[in-house]
Amino acid sequence: DADVTQTPRNRITKTGKRIMLECSQTKGHDRMYWYRQDPGLGLRLIYYSFDVKDINKGEISDGYSVSRQAQAKFSLSLESAIPNQTALYFCATSDRAGETQYFGPGTRLLVL
Amino acid sequence: RKEVEQDPGPFNVPEGATVAFNCTYSNSASQSFFWYRQDCRKEPKLLMSVYSSGNEDGRFTAQLNRASQYISLLIRDSKLSDSATYLCVVRHNDMRFGAGTRLTVKP
């Protein structure tokens, strides 16, 4: 079984809808991250969490929110989706040293 | 200016060729450096860390020049299975990813 899982794997939604992307991990890591990937821009950090009580904004947090429900779960919400949030979203984890990140398989989101 | 810049490629090389990728970063306080590999429509995976003295892992050699804020990856004796996008990653407080360099190795 995969160590980092994401649901859903693909999602099509309409402008203005609220959606949630979920991430679970079995690696026992404290740190979890949400990134988006766009062609030509690479991965950009949206939010990260170093433990259940610690949530931090990343490079591009506007329009997104997160919830760290447990050490193993970190969800990303788009409160009111817009077309430029169409992207590939990755969840990742790392241990406390933070040196290596382990990525989930990604969620492809299309906002119409 | 992007924090981490890479030549996007694509690099198209024959099997057995040697290919080099370059990367520059803007934050001189960056602490750690990595190369990740990403296959088409898949998640990135760590290829290797990059150390100040340079390091090698089989056919792969990584170099770091802190003075020039420059990182390189050399792949010798390219295999078809090396075809992927290679991401340069720099860590200060968090990880910053380059947009990637695409490599295609052809028979």
Coordinates of N, CA and C in Angstrom, one line a residue:
Chain A
D1 N 0.8 -1.2 0.0 CA 0.0 0.0 0.0 C 0.9 1.2 0.0
A2 N 0.4 2.3 -0.7 CA 1.2 3.5 -0.8 C 1.3 4.2 0.6
D3 N 2.4 4.9 0.9 CA 2.6 5.5 2.1 C 1.8 6.8 2.2
V4 N 1.7 7.5 1.1 CA 1.0 8.8 1.1 C -0.2 8.7 0.0
T5 N -1.4 8.8 0.4 CA -2.5 8.7 -0.5 C -3.3 10.0 -0.6
Q6 N -3.9 10.2 -1.7 CA -4.7 11.4 -1.9 C -6.0 11.0 -2.6
T7 N -7.0 11.7 -2.1 CA -8.4 11.5 -2.7 C -9.0 12.8 -2.9
P8 N -9.8 13.0 -4.0 CA -9.8 12.1 -5.1 C -8.6 12.2 -6.0
R9 N -8.4 11.4 -7.0 CA -7.3 11.5 -7.9 C -7.6 12.4 -9.0
N10 N -8.8 12.6 -9.4 CA -9.2 13.5 -10.4 C -10.6 14.1 -10.0
R11 N -10.7 15.4 -10.3 CA -11.9 16.1 -9.9 C -12.2 17.2 -10.9
I12 N -13.5 17.3 -11.4 CA -13.9 18.4 -12.2 C -15.0 19.1 -11.4
T13 N -14.9 20.4 -11.3 CA -15.8 21.2 -10.5 C -16.1 22.5 -11.3
K14 N -17.1 23.2 -10.8 CA -17.5 24.5 -11.4 C -17.1 25.7 -10.6
T15 N -16.9 26.8 -11.2 CA -16.5 28.0 -10.5 C -17.5 28.3 -9.4
G16 N -16.9 28.7 -8.2 CA -17.8 29.0 -7.1 C -18.0 27.8 -6.1
K17 N -17.8 26.6 -6.6 CA -18.0 25.5 -5.7 C -16.9 25.3 -4.7
R18 N -17.3 24.8 -3.5 CA -16.3 24.5 -2.5 C -15.9 23.0 -2.6
I19 N -14.6 22.8 -2.6 CA -14.2 21.4 -2.7 C -13.1 21.1 -1.7
M20 N -12.9 19.9 -1.4 CA -11.9 19.5 -0.4 C -11.0 18.3 -1.0
L21 N -9.7 18.5 -0.9 CA -8.8 17.4 -1.3 C -8.2 16.8 0.0
E22 N -8.1 15.5 0.0 CA -7.7 14.9 1.3 C -6.4 14.1 1.1
C23 N -5.6 14.1 2.1 CA -4.3 13.4 2.1 C -4.1 12.6 3.4
S24 N -3.7 11.4 3.3 CA -3.4 10.6 4.4 C -2.0 9.9 4.3
Q25 N -1.4 9.7 5.4 CA 0.0 9.1 5.3 C 0.1 8.1 6.4
T26 N 0.9 7.1 6.1 CA 1.2 6.0 7.1 C 2.7 6.0 7.4
K27 N 3.4 7.0 7.1 CA 4.8 7.1 7.3 C 5.2 7.5 8.8
G28 N 4.2 8.0 9.5 CA 4.4 8.5 10.9 C 5.1 9.8 10.9
H29 N 5.1 10.5 9.8 CA 5.8 11.8 9.8 C 5.0 12.9 10.4
D30 N 5.7 13.9 11.1 CA 5.0 15.0 11.7 C 4.7 16.1 10.6
R31 N 5.5 16.2 9.6 CA 5.4 17.3 8.7 C 4.6 17.0 7.5
M32 N 3.6 17.8 7.1 CA 2.9 17.6 5.9 C 2.7 18.9 5.1
Y33 N 2.6 18.7 3.8 CA 2.6 19.9 2.9 C 1.6 19.7 1.8
W34 N 1.1 20.9 1.2 CA 0.3 20.9 0.0 C 1.0 21.8 -1.0
Y35 N 1.2 21.2 -2.2 CA 1.7 22.0 -3.3 C 0.8 21.9 -4.5
R36 N 0.9 22.9 -5.4 CA 0.3 22.8 -6.7 C 1.4 22.9 -7.8
Q37 N 1.1 22.2 -8.9 CA 2.1 22.2 -10.0 C 1.4 22.7 -11.2
D38 N 2.0 23.6 -11.9 CA 1.5 24.2 -13.1 C 2.6 24.1 -14.2
P39 N 2.3 23.9 -15.4 CA 3.3 23.8 -16.5 C 4.2 25.0 -16.5
G40 N 5.5 24.8 -16.5 CA 6.4 25.9 -16.6 C 6.7 26.6 -15.3
L41 N 6.0 26.3 -14.2 CA 6.1 27.0 -13.0 C 6.7 26.1 -11.9
G42 N 6.7 24.8 -12.1 CA 7.2 23.9 -11.0 C 6.2 23.8 -9.9
L43 N 6.6 23.2 -8.8 CA 5.7 23.0 -7.6 C 5.8 24.3 -6.8
R44 N 4.7 24.7 -6.3 CA 4.7 25.9 -5.4 C 3.9 25.5 -4.1
L45 N 4.5 25.9 -3.0 CA 3.9 25.5 -1.7 C 2.7 26.3 -1.3
I46 N 1.6 25.7 -1.0 CA 0.4 26.3 -0.6 C 0.3 26.5 0.9
Y47 N 0.4 25.4 1.6 CA 0.4 25.4 3.1 C 1.2 24.3 3.6
Y48 N 1.7 24.4 4.8 CA 2.4 23.3 5.4 C 2.2 23.2 6.9
S49 N 2.4 22.1 7.5 CA 2.1 21.8 8.9 C 3.2 21.0 9.5
F50 N 3.7 21.5 10.6 CA 4.8 20.8 11.3 C 4.3 19.8 12.3
D51 N 3.1 20.1 12.8 CA 2.4 19.1 13.7 C 1.0 19.5 13.7
V52 N 0.2 18.8 14.5 CA -1.3 18.9 14.4 C -1.7 20.4 14.8
K53 N -0.9 21.0 15.7 CA -1.3 22.4 16.1 C -0.6 23.5 15.4
D54 N 0.2 23.1 14.4 CA 1.0 24.1 13.7 C 0.6 24.1 12.2
I55 N 0.1 25.3 11.7 CA -0.3 25.4 10.3 C 0.4 26.7 9.8
N56 N 1.0 26.6 8.6 CA 1.7 27.8 8.1 C 1.4 28.1 6.7
K57 N 1.3 29.3 6.3 CA 1.0 29.7 4.9 C 2.3 29.5 4.1
G58 N 2.1 29.0 2.9 CA 3.2 28.9 2.0 C 3.3 30.1 1.0
E59 N 3.9 29.8 -0.1 CA 4.1 30.8 -1.1 C 2.8 31.4 -1.7
I60 N 1.8 30.5 -1.9 CA 0.6 30.9 -2.6 C -0.7 30.4 -1.9
S61 N -1.0 30.9 -0.7 CA -2.1 30.4 0.1 C -3.4 31.1 -0.2
D62 N -3.4 32.2 -0.9 CA -4.7 32.9 -1.1 C -5.7 32.0 -1.9
G63 N -6.9 31.9 -1.3 CA -7.9 31.1 -2.0 C -8.0 29.7 -1.5
Y64 N -7.1 29.4 -0.6 CA -7.0 28.0 0.0 C -7.1 28.0 1.5
S65 N -7.5 26.9 2.1 CA -7.4 26.8 3.5 C -7.1 25.3 3.8
V66 N -6.6 25.0 5.0 CA -6.2 23.6 5.3 C -6.7 23.3 6.7
S67 N -6.8 21.9 6.9 CA -7.1 21.4 8.2 C -6.2 20.2 8.5
R68 N -5.6 20.2 9.7 CA -4.8 19.0 10.1 C -5.6 18.3 11.1
Q69 N -6.3 17.3 10.7 CA -7.3 16.6 11.6 C -6.6 15.7 12.5
A70 N -5.4 15.2 12.1 CA -4.6 14.2 12.9 C -3.2 14.2 12.3
Q71 N -2.3 13.5 13.0 CA -1.0 13.5 12.5 C -0.9 12.9 11.1
A72 N -1.8 12.0 10.8 CA -1.8 11.3 9.5 C -2.7 12.0 8.4
K73 N -3.4 13.0 8.8 CA -4.4 13.6 7.8 C -4.2 15.1 7.7
F74 N -4.2 15.5 6.4 CA -4.1 16.9 6.1 C -4.9 17.2 4.9
S75 N -5.9 18.1 5.0 CA -6.8 18.3 3.9 C -6.7 19.7 3.4
L76 N -6.9 19.9 2.1 CA -6.9 21.2 1.5 C -8.2 21.6 1.0
S77 N -8.7 22.8 1.2 CA -10.0 23.2 0.8 C -9.9 24.4 -0.2
L78 N -10.7 24.4 -1.2 CA -10.9 25.6 -2.0 C -12.3 26.1 -1.7
E79 N -12.3 27.2 -1.0 CA -13.6 27.7 -0.5 C -14.6 28.1 -1.7
S80 N -14.0 28.7 -2.7 CA -14.9 29.1 -3.9 C -14.0 28.9 -5.1
A81 N -14.0 27.8 -5.7 CA -13.1 27.5 -6.8 C -13.2 28.4 -8.0
I82 N -12.0 28.8 -8.5 CA -11.9 29.6 -9.7 C -11.1 28.9 -10.8
P83 N -11.3 29.2 -12.1 CA -10.6 28.5 -13.1 C -9.0 28.5 -13.0
N84 N -8.4 29.5 -12.5 CA -7.0 29.5 -12.4 C -6.5 28.7 -11.2
Q85 N -7.3 28.0 -10.5 CA -6.9 27.0 -9.6 C -6.9 25.6 -10.2
T86 N -7.1 25.5 -11.5 CA -6.9 24.3 -12.3 C -5.4 24.0 -12.2
A87 N -5.1 22.8 -11.7 CA -3.7 22.4 -11.5 C -3.6 21.0 -11.1
L88 N -2.4 20.5 -10.9 CA -2.1 19.2 -10.3 C -1.7 19.5 -8.9
Y89 N -2.4 18.9 -7.9 CA -2.1 19.2 -6.5 C -1.4 17.9 -5.9
F90 N -0.3 18.2 -5.2 CA 0.4 17.1 -4.5 C 0.4 17.4 -3.0
C91 N 0.2 16.3 -2.2 CA 0.5 16.3 -0.8 C 1.8 15.7 -0.6
A92 N 2.6 16.1 0.4 CA 3.9 15.5 0.7 C 4.1 15.4 2.2
T93 N 4.9 14.6 2.7 CA 5.3 14.5 4.1 C 6.8 14.5 4.2
S94 N 7.3 14.8 5.4 CA 8.7 14.6 5.7 C 8.8 14.4 7.2
D95 N 10.0 13.9 7.6 CA 10.3 13.7 9.0 C 10.7 15.1 9.6
R96 N 11.1 15.1 10.8 CA 11.4 16.4 11.5 C 12.6 17.1 10.9
A97 N 13.5 16.3 10.3 CA 14.7 16.9 9.6 C 14.3 17.6 8.4
G98 N 13.2 17.2 7.8 CA 12.6 17.9 6.6 C 13.4 17.8 5.4
E99 N 14.4 16.9 5.4 CA 15.3 16.9 4.3 C 14.7 16.2 3.0
T100 N 14.0 15.1 3.2 CA 13.4 14.4 2.1 C 11.9 14.5 2.2
Q101 N 11.3 14.8 1.0 CA 9.8 14.8 1.0 C 9.3 13.7 0.2
Y102 N 8.2 13.1 0.7 CA 7.6 11.9 0.1 C 6.2 12.4 -0.4
F103 N 6.0 12.3 -1.7 CA 4.8 12.8 -2.3 C 3.7 11.8 -2.5
G104 N 2.5 12.2 -2.4 CA 1.4 11.4 -2.8 C 1.3 11.4 -4.4
P105 N 0.3 10.6 -4.9 CA 0.2 10.5 -6.4 C -0.4 11.7 -7.1
G106 N -0.9 12.6 -6.3 CA -1.4 13.8 -7.0 C -2.9 13.8 -7.2
T107 N -3.5 15.0 -7.3 CA -4.9 15.1 -7.6 C -5.0 16.1 -8.8
R108 N -5.6 15.7 -9.9 CA -5.8 16.6 -11.0 C -7.1 17.3 -10.8
L109 N -7.1 18.6 -10.7 CA -8.3 19.4 -10.5 C -8.6 20.3 -11.7
L110 N -9.8 20.2 -12.3 CA -10.2 21.1 -13.3 C -11.4 21.9 -12.9
V111 N -11.2 23.2 -12.9 CA -12.3 24.1 -12.5 C -12.9 24.8 -13.8
L112 N -14.1 24.5 -14.0 CA -14.7 25.1 -15.3 C -15.4 26.4 -15.0
Chain B
R1 N 12.1 37.5 -10.6 CA 13.0 36.4 -10.9 C 12.6 35.2 -10.0
K2 N 12.6 34.0 -10.6 CA 12.3 32.8 -9.9 C 13.4 32.5 -8.9
E3 N 13.0 31.9 -7.7 CA 14.1 31.5 -6.8 C 15.0 30.4 -7.2
V4 N 14.4 29.5 -8.0 CA 15.2 28.4 -8.6 C 15.0 28.3 -10.1
E5 N 16.0 28.4 -10.8 CA 15.9 28.5 -12.3 C 16.6 27.3 -12.9
Q6 N 15.9 26.7 -13.9 CA 16.5 25.6 -14.7 C 16.2 25.8 -16.1
D7 N 17.1 25.3 -17.0 CA 16.8 25.2 -18.4 C 15.7 24.2 -18.6
P8 N 14.6 24.6 -19.2 CA 13.4 23.6 -19.3 C 13.7 22.5 -20.3
G9 N 14.7 22.6 -21.2 CA 14.9 21.6 -22.2 C 13.9 21.8 -23.3
P10 N 13.5 20.7 -24.0 CA 13.8 19.3 -23.6 C 15.2 19.0 -24.1
F11 N 15.9 18.0 -23.4 CA 17.1 17.5 -23.9 C 16.8 16.1 -24.5
N12 N 17.2 15.9 -25.7 CA 17.0 14.7 -26.4 C 18.3 14.1 -26.7
V13 N 18.7 12.9 -26.1 CA 20.0 12.4 -26.3 C 19.9 10.9 -26.6
P14 N 20.9 10.3 -27.3 CA 20.9 8.9 -27.5 C 21.3 8.1 -26.3
E15 N 20.9 6.9 -26.3 CA 21.4 6.0 -25.2 C 22.9 6.0 -25.1
G16 N 23.4 6.0 -23.9 CA 24.9 6.0 -23.7 C 25.5 7.4 -23.7
A17 N 24.7 8.4 -24.0 CA 25.3 9.8 -23.9 C 25.5 10.2 -22.5
T18 N 26.3 11.2 -22.4 CA 26.4 12.0 -21.1 C 25.7 13.3 -21.2
V19 N 24.9 13.6 -20.2 CA 24.1 14.8 -20.3 C 24.2 15.6 -18.9
A20 N 24.2 16.9 -19.0 CA 24.4 17.7 -17.8 C 23.3 18.7 -17.7
F21 N 22.7 18.8 -16.5 CA 21.7 19.8 -16.2 C 22.2 20.8 -15.2
N22 N 21.8 22.1 -15.4 CA 22.2 23.2 -14.5 C 21.1 23.8 -13.8
C23 N 21.4 24.4 -12.7 CA 20.3 25.1 -11.9 C 21.0 26.2 -11.1
T24 N 20.3 27.3 -11.1 CA 20.8 28.4 -10.2 C 19.7 28.8 -9.2
Y25 N 20.1 29.3 -8.1 CA 19.2 29.7 -7.0 C 19.5 31.1 -6.5
S26 N 18.5 31.8 -6.0 CA 18.7 33.2 -5.7 C 19.0 33.5 -4.2
N27 N 18.6 32.6 -3.3 CA 18.7 32.8 -1.9 C 20.0 32.3 -1.4
S28 N 20.9 33.2 -1.1 CA 22.3 32.7 -0.7 C 22.3 32.0 0.7
A29 N 21.2 32.2 1.4 CA 21.1 31.5 2.7 C 20.5 30.1 2.6
S30 N 20.3 29.6 1.5 CA 19.8 28.3 1.3 C 20.7 27.3 1.9
Q31 N 20.1 26.2 2.5 CA 20.8 25.3 3.4 C 21.0 24.0 2.8
S32 N 20.0 23.5 2.0 CA 20.1 22.1 1.5 C 19.7 22.1 0.0
F33 N 20.2 21.1 -0.7 CA 20.0 21.1 -2.1 C 19.7 19.6 -2.6
F34 N 18.9 19.5 -3.6 CA 18.4 18.2 -4.0 C 18.1 18.2 -5.5
W35 N 18.2 17.0 -6.0 CA 17.6 16.7 -7.3 C 16.5 15.7 -7.1
Y36 N 15.3 16.0 -7.7 CA 14.2 15.1 -7.7 C 13.9 14.7 -9.1
R37 N 13.4 13.5 -9.3 CA 13.0 13.0 -10.6 C 11.5 12.9 -10.6
Q38 N 10.9 13.3 -11.8 CA 9.4 13.2 -11.9 C 9.1 12.6 -13.3
D39 N 8.5 11.4 -13.2 CA 8.0 10.8 -14.5 C 6.7 11.4 -14.9
C40 N 6.4 11.2 -16.1 CA 5.2 11.9 -16.7 C 3.9 11.5 -15.9
R41 N 3.2 12.5 -15.4 CA 1.9 12.3 -14.7 C 2.1 11.5 -13.4
K42 N 3.3 11.6 -12.8 CA 3.6 10.9 -11.6 C 4.1 11.9 -10.6
E43 N 4.3 11.5 -9.3 CA 4.8 12.3 -8.3 C 6.3 12.4 -8.3
P44 N 6.8 13.6 -7.8 CA 8.3 13.7 -7.8 C 8.9 12.7 -6.7
K45 N 10.1 12.2 -7.0 CA 10.8 11.3 -6.0 C 12.2 11.8 -5.9
L46 N 12.7 11.7 -4.7 CA 14.1 12.1 -4.5 C 15.1 11.3 -5.3
L47 N 15.9 11.9 -6.1 CA 17.0 11.3 -6.8 C 18.2 11.2 -5.9
M48 N 18.7 12.4 -5.5 CA 19.8 12.5 -4.7 C 19.9 13.9 -4.0
S49 N 20.5 13.9 -2.8 CA 20.9 15.2 -2.2 C 22.2 15.7 -2.8
V50 N 22.5 16.9 -2.7 CA 23.7 17.5 -3.2 C 24.5 18.1 -2.1
Y51 N 25.7 17.7 -2.0 CA 26.6 18.1 -0.9 C 27.7 19.0 -1.4
S52 N 28.2 19.8 -0.5 CA 29.2 20.9 -0.9 C 30.4 20.3 -1.6
S53 N 30.8 19.1 -1.2 CA 32.0 18.5 -1.8 C 31.7 17.8 -3.1
G54 N 30.4 17.8 -3.5 CA 30.0 17.0 -4.6 C 29.8 15.5 -4.2
N55 N 28.9 14.9 -4.9 CA 28.6 13.5 -4.6 C 28.2 12.7 -5.8
E56 N 28.4 11.4 -5.7 CA 28.1 10.5 -6.8 C 27.2 9.4 -6.4
D57 N 26.3 9.0 -7.2 CA 25.5 7.8 -7.0 C 25.4 7.0 -8.3
G58 N 26.3 6.1 -8.5 CA 26.3 5.3 -9.7 C 26.6 6.2 -10.9
R59 N 25.7 6.3 -11.8 CA 25.9 7.1 -13.0 C 25.6 8.6 -12.8
F60 N 25.2 8.9 -11.7 CA 24.7 10.3 -11.4 C 25.7 11.0 -10.5
T61 N 26.1 12.2 -10.9 CA 27.0 13.0 -10.1 C 26.4 14.4 -9.9
A62 N 26.4 14.9 -8.7 CA 25.8 16.2 -8.4 C 26.9 17.1 -7.8
Q63 N 26.9 18.3 -8.2 CA 27.9 19.3 -7.8 C 27.1 20.6 -7.3
L64 N 27.7 21.2 -6.3 CA 27.2 22.4 -5.7 C 28.3 23.5 -5.7
N65 N 28.0 24.7 -6.2 CA 28.9 25.8 -6.1 C 28.2 26.9 -5.3
R66 N 28.5 27.0 -4.0 CA 27.8 28.0 -3.2 C 28.1 29.4 -3.6
A67 N 29.3 29.7 -4.0 CA 29.8 31.0 -4.3 C 29.0 31.5 -5.5
S68 N 28.8 30.6 -6.5 CA 28.0 31.0 -7.7 C 26.5 30.7 -7.6
Q69 N 26.1 30.1 -6.5 CA 24.7 29.7 -6.3 C 24.2 28.8 -7.5
Y70 N 25.0 27.8 -7.7 CA 24.8 26.9 -8.9 C 24.9 25.5 -8.5
I71 N 24.0 24.7 -9.1 CA 23.9 23.2 -8.8 C 23.9 22.5 -10.2
S72 N 24.5 21.4 -10.2 CA 24.5 20.6 -11.5 C 24.2 19.2 -11.2
L73 N 23.8 18.5 -12.3 CA 23.5 17.1 -12.3 C 24.1 16.5 -13.6
L74 N 25.0 15.5 -13.4 CA 25.6 14.9 -14.6 C 25.1 13.4 -14.7
I75 N 24.6 13.0 -15.8 CA 24.2 11.6 -16.0 C 25.1 11.0 -17.0
R76 N 25.8 10.0 -16.7 CA 26.6 9.3 -17.6 C 26.0 8.0 -18.1
D77 N 26.3 7.6 -19.3 CA 25.8 6.4 -19.9 C 24.3 6.3 -19.8
S78 N 23.6 7.3 -20.4 CA 22.2 7.4 -20.3 C 21.4 6.2 -20.7
K79 N 20.4 5.9 -20.0 CA 19.5 4.7 -20.3 C 18.2 5.2 -20.7
L80 N 17.4 4.4 -21.4 CA 16.1 4.8 -21.8 C 15.2 5.1 -20.6
S81 N 15.5 4.4 -19.5 CA 14.7 4.6 -18.2 C 15.0 5.9 -17.5
D82 N 16.1 6.6 -18.0 CA 16.4 7.9 -17.4 C 15.5 9.0 -17.9
S83 N 14.7 8.7 -18.9 CA 13.7 9.7 -19.5 C 12.8 10.1 -18.4
A84 N 12.8 11.4 -18.1 CA 11.9 12.0 -17.0 C 12.2 13.5 -17.0
T85 N 11.5 14.1 -16.1 CA 11.8 15.5 -15.8 C 12.6 15.6 -14.5
Y86 N 13.7 16.4 -14.5 CA 14.5 16.5 -13.3 C 14.4 17.8 -12.6
L87 N 14.0 17.8 -11.4 CA 13.7 19.0 -10.6 C 14.8 19.4 -9.7
C88 N 15.2 20.6 -9.8 CA 16.2 21.1 -8.8 C 15.5 21.7 -7.6
V89 N 15.9 21.4 -6.4 CA 15.2 21.8 -5.2 C 16.1 22.4 -4.2
V90 N 15.7 23.5 -3.7 CA 16.6 24.2 -2.7 C 15.8 24.5 -1.5
R91 N 16.4 24.3 -0.3 CA 15.7 24.5 0.9 C 16.3 25.6 1.7
H92 N 15.5 26.5 2.1 CA 15.9 27.5 3.1 C 15.0 27.3 4.3
N93 N 13.9 28.0 4.4 CA 12.9 27.6 5.5 C 11.9 26.6 5.0
D94 N 11.7 26.6 3.7 CA 10.9 25.5 3.1 C 11.5 25.2 1.7
M95 N 10.9 24.2 1.1 CA 11.5 23.7 -0.2 C 11.0 24.6 -1.3
R96 N 11.9 25.0 -2.2 CA 11.6 25.7 -3.4 C 12.0 24.8 -4.6
F97 N 11.1 24.6 -5.5 CA 11.3 23.7 -6.7 C 11.6 24.5 -7.9
G98 N 12.5 24.1 -8.7 CA 12.6 24.6 -10.1 C 11.5 24.0 -10.9
A99 N 11.3 24.6 -12.1 CA 10.2 24.1 -13.0 C 10.6 22.8 -13.7
G100 N 11.9 22.4 -13.6 CA 12.2 21.1 -14.2 C 12.9 21.2 -15.5
T101 N 13.7 20.2 -15.8 CA 14.3 20.0 -17.1 C 13.9 18.6 -17.6
R102 N 13.3 18.6 -18.8 CA 12.9 17.4 -19.4 C 13.9 16.7 -20.2
L103 N 14.1 15.4 -19.9 CA 15.1 14.6 -20.6 C 14.4 13.4 -21.3
T104 N 14.7 13.3 -22.6 CA 14.3 12.1 -23.3 C 15.5 11.4 -23.9
V105 N 15.7 10.1 -23.5 CA 16.8 9.3 -24.0 C 16.2 8.4 -25.1
K106 N 16.8 8.4 -26.2 CA 16.3 7.6 -27.4 C 17.2 6.5 -27.8
P107 N 16.6 5.4 -28.3 CA 17.4 4.3 -28.7 C 18.5 4.6 -29.8

